[in-house]
Coordinates of C-alpha atoms and ligand atoms in Angstrom, one line a residue:
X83 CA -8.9 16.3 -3.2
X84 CA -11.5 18.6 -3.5
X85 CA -11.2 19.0 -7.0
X86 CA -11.0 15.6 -8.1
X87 CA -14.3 15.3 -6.3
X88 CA -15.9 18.2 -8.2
X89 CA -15.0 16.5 -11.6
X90 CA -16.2 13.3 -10.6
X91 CA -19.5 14.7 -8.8
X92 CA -20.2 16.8 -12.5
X93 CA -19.4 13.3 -14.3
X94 CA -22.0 11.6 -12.5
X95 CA -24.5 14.8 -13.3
X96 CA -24.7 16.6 -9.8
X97 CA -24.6 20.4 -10.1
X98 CA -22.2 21.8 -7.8
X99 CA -23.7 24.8 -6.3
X100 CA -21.1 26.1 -3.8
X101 CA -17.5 25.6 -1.9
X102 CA -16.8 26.7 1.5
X103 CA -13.3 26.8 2.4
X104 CA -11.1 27.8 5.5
X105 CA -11.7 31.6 4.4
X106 CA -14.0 33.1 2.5
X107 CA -11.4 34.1 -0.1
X108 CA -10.2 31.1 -0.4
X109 CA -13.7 29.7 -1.4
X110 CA -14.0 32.3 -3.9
X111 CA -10.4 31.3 -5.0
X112 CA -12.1 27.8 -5.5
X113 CA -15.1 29.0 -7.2
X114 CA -13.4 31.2 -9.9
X115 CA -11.1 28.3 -10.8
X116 CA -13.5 25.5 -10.6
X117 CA -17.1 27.6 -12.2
X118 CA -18.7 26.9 -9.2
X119 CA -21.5 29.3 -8.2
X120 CA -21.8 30.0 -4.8
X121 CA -18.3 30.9 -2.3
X122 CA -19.3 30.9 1.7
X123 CA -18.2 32.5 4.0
X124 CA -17.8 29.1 6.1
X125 CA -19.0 25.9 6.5
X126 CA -22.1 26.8 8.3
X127 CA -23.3 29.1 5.6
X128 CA -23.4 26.1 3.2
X129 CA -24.9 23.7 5.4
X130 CA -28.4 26.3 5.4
X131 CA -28.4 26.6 1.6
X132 CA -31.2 24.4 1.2
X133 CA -29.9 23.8 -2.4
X134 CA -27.3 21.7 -1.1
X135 CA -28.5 18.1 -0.7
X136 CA -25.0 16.3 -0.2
X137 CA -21.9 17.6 1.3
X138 CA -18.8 16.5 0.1
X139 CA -16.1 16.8 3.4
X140 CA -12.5 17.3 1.8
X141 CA -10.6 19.2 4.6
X142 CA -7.7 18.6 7.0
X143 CA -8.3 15.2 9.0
X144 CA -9.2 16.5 12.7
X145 CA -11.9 18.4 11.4
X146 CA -14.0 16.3 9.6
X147 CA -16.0 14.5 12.4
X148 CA -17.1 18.2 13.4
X149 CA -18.3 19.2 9.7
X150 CA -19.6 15.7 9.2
X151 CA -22.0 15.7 12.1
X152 CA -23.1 19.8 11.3
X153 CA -23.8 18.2 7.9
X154 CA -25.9 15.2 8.8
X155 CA -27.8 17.8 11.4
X156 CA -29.0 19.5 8.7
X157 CA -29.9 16.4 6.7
X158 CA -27.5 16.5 4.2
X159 CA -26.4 13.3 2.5
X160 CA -22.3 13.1 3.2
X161 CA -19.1 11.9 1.3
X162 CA -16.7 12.5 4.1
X163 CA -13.1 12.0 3.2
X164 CA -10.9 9.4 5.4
X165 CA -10.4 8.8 8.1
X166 CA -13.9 9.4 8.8
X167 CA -13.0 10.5 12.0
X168 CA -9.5 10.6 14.1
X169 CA -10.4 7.5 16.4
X170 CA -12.8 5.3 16.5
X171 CA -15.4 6.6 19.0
X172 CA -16.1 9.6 17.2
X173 CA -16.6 7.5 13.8
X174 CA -18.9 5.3 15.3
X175 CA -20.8 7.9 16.6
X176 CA -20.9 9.2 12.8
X177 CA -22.6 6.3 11.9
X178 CA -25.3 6.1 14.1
X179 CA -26.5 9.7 13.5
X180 CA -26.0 8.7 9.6
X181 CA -28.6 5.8 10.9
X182 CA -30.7 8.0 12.8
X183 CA -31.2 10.6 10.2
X184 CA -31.3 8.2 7.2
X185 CA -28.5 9.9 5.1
X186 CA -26.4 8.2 2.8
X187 CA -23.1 8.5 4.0
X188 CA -19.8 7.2 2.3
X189 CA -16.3 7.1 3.0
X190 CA -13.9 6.9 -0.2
X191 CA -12.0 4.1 -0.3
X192 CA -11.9 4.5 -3.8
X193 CA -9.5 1.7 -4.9
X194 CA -12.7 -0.7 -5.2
X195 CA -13.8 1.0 -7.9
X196 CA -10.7 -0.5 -10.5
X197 CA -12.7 -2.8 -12.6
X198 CA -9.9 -5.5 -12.0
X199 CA -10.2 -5.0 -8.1
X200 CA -14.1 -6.0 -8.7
X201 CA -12.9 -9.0 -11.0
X202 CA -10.2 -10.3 -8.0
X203 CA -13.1 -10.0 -5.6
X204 CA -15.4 -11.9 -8.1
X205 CA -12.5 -14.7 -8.4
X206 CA -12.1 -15.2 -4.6
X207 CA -15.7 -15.1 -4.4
X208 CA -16.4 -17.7 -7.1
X209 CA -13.4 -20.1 -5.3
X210 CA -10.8 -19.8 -8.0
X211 CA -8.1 -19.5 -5.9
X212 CA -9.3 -22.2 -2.9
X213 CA -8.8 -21.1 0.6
X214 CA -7.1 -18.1 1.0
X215 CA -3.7 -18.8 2.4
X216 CA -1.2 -16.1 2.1
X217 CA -1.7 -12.0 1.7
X218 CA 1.4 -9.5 1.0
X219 CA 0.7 -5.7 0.2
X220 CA 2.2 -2.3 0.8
X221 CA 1.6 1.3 -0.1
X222 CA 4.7 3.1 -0.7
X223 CA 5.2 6.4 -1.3
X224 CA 7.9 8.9 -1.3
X225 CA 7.0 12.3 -0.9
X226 CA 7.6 13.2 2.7
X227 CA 11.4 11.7 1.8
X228 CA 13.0 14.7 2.7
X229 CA 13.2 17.2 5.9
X230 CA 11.9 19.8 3.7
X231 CA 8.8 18.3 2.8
X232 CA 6.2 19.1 4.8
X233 CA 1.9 19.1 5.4
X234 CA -0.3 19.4 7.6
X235 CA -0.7 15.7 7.8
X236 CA 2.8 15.3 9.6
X237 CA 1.1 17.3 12.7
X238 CA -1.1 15.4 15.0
X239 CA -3.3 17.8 15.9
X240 CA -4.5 18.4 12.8
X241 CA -4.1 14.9 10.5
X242 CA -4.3 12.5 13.9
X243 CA -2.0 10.6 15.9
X244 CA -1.9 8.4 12.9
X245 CA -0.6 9.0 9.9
X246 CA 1.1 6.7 7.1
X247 CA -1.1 4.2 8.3
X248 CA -4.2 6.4 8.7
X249 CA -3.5 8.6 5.8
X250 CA -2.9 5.4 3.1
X251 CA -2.5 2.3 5.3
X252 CA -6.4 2.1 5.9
X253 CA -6.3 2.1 1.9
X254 CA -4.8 -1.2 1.7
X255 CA -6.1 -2.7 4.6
X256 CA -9.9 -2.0 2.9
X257 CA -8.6 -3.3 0.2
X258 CA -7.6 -6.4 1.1
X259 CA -10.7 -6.8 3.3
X260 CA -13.1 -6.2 0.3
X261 CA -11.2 -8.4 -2.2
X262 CA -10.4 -10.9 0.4
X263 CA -14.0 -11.0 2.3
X264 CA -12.1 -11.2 5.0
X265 CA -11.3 -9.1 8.3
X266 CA -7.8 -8.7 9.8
X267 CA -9.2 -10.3 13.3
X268 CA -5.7 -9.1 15.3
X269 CA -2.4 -7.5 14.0
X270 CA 1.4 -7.0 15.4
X271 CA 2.7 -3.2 14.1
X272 CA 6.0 -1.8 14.4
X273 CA 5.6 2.1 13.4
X274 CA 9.0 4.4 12.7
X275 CA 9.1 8.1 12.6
X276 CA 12.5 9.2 10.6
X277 CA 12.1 12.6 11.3
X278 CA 11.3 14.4 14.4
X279 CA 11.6 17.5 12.7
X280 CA 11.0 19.1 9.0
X281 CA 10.8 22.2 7.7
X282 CA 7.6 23.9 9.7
X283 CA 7.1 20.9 12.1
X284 CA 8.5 20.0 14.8
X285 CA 8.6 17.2 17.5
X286 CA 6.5 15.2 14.8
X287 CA 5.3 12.1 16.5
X288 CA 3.3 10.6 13.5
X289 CA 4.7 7.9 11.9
X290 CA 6.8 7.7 8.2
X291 CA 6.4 3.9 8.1
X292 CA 4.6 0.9 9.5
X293 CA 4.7 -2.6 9.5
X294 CA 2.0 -5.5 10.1
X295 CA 1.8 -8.8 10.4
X296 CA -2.2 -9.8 10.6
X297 CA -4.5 -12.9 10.8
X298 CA -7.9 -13.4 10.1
X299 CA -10.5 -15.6 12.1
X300 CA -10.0 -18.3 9.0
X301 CA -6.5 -18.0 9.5
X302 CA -5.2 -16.3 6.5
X303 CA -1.7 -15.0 7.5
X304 CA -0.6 -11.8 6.0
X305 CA 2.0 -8.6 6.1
X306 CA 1.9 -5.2 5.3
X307 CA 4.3 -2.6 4.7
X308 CA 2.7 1.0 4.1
X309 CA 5.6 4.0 3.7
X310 CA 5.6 7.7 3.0
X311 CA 9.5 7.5 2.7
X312 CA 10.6 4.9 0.0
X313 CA 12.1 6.5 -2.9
X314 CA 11.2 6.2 -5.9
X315 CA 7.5 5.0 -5.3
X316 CA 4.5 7.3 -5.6
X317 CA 1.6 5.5 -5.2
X318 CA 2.6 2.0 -4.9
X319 CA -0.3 0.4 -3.7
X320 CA -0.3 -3.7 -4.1
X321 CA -1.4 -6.5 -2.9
X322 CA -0.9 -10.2 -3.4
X323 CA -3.3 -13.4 -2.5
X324 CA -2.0 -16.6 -2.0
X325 CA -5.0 -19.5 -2.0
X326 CA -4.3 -23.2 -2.6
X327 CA -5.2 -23.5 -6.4
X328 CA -4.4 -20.0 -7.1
X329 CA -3.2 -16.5 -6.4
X330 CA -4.0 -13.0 -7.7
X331 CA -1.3 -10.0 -7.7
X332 CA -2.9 -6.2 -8.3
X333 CA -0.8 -3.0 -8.6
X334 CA -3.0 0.1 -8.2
X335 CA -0.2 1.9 -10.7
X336 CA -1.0 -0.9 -13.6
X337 CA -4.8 -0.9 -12.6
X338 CA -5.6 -2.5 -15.9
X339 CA -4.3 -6.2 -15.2
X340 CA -4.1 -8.7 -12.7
X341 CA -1.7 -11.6 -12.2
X342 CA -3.3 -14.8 -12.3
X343 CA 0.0 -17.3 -10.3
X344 CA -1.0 -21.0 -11.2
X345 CA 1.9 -24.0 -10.4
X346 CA 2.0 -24.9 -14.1
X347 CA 1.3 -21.7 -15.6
X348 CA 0.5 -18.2 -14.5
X349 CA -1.0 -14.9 -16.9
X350 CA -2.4 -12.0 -16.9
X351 CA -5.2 -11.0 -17.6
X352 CA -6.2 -7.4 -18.7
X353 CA -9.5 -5.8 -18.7
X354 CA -11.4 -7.0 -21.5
X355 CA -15.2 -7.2 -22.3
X356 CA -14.7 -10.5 -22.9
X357 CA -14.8 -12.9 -19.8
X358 CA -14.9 -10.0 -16.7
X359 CA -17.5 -10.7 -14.0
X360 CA -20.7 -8.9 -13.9
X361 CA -19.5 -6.8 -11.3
X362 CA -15.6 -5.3 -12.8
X363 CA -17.9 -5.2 -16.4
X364 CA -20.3 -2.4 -15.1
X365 CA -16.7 -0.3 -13.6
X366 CA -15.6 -1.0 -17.2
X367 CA -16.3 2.9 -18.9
X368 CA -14.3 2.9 -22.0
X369 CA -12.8 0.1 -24.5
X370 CA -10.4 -2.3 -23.6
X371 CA -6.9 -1.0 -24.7
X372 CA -7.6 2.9 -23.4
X373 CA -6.5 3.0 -19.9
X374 CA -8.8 3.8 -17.0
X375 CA -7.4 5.2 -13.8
X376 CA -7.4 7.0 -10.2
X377 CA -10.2 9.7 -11.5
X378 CA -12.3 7.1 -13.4
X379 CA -12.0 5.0 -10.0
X380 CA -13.4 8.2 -7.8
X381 CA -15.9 8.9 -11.1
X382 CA -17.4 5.2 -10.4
X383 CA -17.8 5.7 -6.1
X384 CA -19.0 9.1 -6.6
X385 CA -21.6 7.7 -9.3
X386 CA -22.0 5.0 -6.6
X387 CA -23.1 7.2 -3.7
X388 CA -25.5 9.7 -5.9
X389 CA -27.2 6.4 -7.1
X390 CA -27.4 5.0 -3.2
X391 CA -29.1 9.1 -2.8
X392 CA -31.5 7.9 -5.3
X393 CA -32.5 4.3 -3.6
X394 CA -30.5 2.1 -5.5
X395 CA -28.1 -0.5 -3.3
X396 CA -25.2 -1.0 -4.8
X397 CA -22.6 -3.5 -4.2
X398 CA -19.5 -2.3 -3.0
X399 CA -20.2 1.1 -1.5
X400 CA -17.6 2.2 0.9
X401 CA -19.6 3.6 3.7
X402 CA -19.3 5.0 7.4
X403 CA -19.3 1.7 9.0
X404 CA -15.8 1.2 6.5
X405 CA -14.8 4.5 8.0
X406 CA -15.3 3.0 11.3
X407 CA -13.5 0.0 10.3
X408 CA -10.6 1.9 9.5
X409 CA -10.8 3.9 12.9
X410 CA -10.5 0.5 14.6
X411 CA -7.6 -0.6 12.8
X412 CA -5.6 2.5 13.2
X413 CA -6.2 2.4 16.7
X414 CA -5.0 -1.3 17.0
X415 CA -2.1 -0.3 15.0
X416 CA -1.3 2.5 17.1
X417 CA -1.8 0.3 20.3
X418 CA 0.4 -2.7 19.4
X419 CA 3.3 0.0 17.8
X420 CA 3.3 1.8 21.4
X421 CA 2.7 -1.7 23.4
X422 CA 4.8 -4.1 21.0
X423 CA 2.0 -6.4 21.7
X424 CA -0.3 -8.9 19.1
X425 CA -3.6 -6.7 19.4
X426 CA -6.9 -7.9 18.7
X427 CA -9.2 -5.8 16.4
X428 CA -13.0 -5.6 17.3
X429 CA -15.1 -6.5 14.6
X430 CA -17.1 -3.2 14.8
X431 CA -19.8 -3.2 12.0
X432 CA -23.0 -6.1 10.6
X433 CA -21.8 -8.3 8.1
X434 CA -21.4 -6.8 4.1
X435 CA -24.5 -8.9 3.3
X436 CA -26.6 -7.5 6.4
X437 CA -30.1 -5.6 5.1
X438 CA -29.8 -2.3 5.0
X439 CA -25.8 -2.4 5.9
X440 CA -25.7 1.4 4.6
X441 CA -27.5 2.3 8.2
X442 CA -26.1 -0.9 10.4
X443 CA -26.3 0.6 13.6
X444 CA -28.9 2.5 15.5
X445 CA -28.2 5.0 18.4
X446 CA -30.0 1.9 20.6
X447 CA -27.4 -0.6 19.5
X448 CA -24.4 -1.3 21.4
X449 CA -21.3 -1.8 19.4
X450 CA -19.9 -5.4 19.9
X451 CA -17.1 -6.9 19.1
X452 CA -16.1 -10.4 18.1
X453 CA -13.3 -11.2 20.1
Ligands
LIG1317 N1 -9.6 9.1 -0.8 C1 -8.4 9.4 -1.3 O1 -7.9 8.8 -2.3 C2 -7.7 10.6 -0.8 C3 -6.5 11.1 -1.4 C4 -5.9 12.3 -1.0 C5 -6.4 12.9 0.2 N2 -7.6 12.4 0.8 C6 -8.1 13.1 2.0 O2 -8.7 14.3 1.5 C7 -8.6 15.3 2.6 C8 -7.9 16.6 2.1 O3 -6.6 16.3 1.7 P1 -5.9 17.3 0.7 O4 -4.6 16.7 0.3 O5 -6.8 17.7 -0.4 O6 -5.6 18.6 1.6 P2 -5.4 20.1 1.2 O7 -4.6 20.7 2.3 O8 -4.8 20.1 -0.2 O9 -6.8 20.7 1.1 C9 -7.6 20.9 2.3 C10 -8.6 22.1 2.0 O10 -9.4 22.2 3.1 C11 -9.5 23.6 3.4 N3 -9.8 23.8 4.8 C12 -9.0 23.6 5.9 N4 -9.6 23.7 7.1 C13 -10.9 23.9 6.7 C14 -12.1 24.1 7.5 N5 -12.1 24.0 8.9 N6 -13.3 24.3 6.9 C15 -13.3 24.3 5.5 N7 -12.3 24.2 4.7 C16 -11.1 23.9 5.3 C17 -8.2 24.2 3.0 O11 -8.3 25.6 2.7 C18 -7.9 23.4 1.7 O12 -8.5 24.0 0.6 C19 -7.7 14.6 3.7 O13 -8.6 14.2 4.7 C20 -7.1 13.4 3.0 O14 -7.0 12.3 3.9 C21 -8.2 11.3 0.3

């Protein structure tokens, strides 16, 4: 991931001035193949390079709350990878220092950067589609289909005792939330593990699959199925929205369109200056009819976060409290899977439309929860 985040940090005009790495070689692997100036010696070294005004965190899962918090102690702005942290305590610790030492801090969900993602959350938002009734996704992937493949994801030490759902489950669930404006308010999972053992691992206990069925406090009803074993799929991220006039179907692997379901007639509707809210127009970087895709996505939150370094607010910005929120999903997943119980989720973070919702909590606030 790191290198997707180096082209899109140069196409929104940062200089990248150094990598660290897990070795110092490695970093000077990095920096030959990427032209990047400086290789550390370790994290550490970077973070007193007073060149360095934003860290980007791209490493193994359990380690970034550790390299996160060294990086806001030194008063670096951060773009930490997800999950922010590995459960929700240590995230929302994360965000209050972010508070604290006034740092811009953001999380990539980066699937809210698709200009037809911003046009389906425009549509809800405007009432096209009534009230939400209905909402089916799942994120499938395949590549962990065999006992041979391996990462250091499948091991809980290092990628958390979470990991379809933490690794690409908290994808969707953002998703929906952001295009929905709505939060899963308690959830029922069933998790599977198919293998216990593949080729370097052993006695995994993460899971390959998982299951939801969620509610939200307004009722909408909804299931999930998120997958690192279904053949044939590699990034299948999708989600429908059933409201009473309308719904809205979007397929992260055909980012360009959106279904429009309507009881006479249905469309769909491609990206196209003509017509596309204020809000999927500004995502909108090349003419209708040449693709956009995952890079341009991660180009527009990276652009995003470096404008938010520079004072501007804009709309959208996955932040720490989002890395929070996804910490307290996983961990109500986790519970219900091990419990077989209906769990509710704590509503963790200030509203979307709170001032200053980049920095929502203080060290002096509590954390409450809504249920
Ligand atoms: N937002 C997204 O769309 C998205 C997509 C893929 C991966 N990710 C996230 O990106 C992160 C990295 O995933 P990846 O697939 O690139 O992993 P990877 O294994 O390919 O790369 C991890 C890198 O971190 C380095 N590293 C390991 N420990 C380190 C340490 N303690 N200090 C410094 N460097 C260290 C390794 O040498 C390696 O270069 C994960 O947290 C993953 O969840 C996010």
């Amino acid at each position: 991931m790191a290198e997707v985040h180096c082209r899109a940090a140069r196409a929104a005009g940062a200089e990248v001035v150094g990598v660290a790495s897990s070795t110092r070689a490695s970093a000077e692997r990095a920096a030959q193949r990427f032209d990047i100036p400086s290789a550390y010696a370790s994290v550490e070294e970077l973070l007193v390079d007073g060149s360095v005004d934003l860290v980007h965190v791209c490493t193994p899962n359990a380690s970034h709350a550790a390299i996160t918090m060294a990086a806001l102690e030194a008063d670096k702005h951060v773009v930490c990878e997800k999950p922010l942290a590995t459960d929700p305590e240590t995230a929302a610790s994360l965000l209050r220092l972010a508070a604290e030492r006034k740092r811009i801090a953001t999380v990539p969900f980066v699937y809210r950067f698709h200009p037809m993602v911003r046009e389906a959350r425009a549509r809800v938002g405007a009432g096209d589609l009534g009230p939400l009734i209905t909402v089916q996704g799942s994120y499938l992937q395949d590549w962990l289909l065999n006992t041979s493949d391996d990462n250091w994801r499948v091991d809980a030490e290092v990628g958390g005792a979470s990991r379809a759902f933490a690794d690409i489950g908290s994808h969707l669930c953002d998703l929906v939330e952001f295009v929905a404006g709505e939060r899963i308010s308690g959830l029922c999972a069933q998790t599977r593990t198919i293998f216990a053992d593949r080729k370097n691992t052993k006695c995994i206990t993460t899971e390959d699959v998982a299951a939801l069925l969620f509610r939200t406090a307004n009722g909408l009803l909804g299931t999930f199925m998120i997958s690192q074993v279904a053949p044939g799929r590699k990034n299948r991220l999708s989600f429908e929205i059933n409201g009473r006039a309308q719904s809205l179907f979007f397929d992260q692997e055909a980012p360009e369109t959106l279904w429009v379901g309507g009881k006479a007639a249905s469309q769909i509707i491609t990206r196209s200056p003509e017509g596309l809210h204020a809000d999927a127009a500004r995502l909108a970087l090349v003419p209708a009819g040449h693709p956009q895709g995952y890079q341009d996505a991660f180009n527009g939150f990276v652009a995003d976060t470096y404008a938010a370094v520079a004072g501007d607010v804009p709309d959208g910005l996955p932040d720490f409290a989002d890395g929070l929120r996804a910490a307290a999903l996983t961990a109500a997943v986790l519970t219900s899977a091990r419990d077989g119980a209906w769990v509710s989720v704590p509503d963790l973070f200030l509203p979307p439309d709170t001032p200053g919702r980049s920095h929502p909590l203080t060290a002096q606030q509590p954390l409450t929860t809504s249920d």
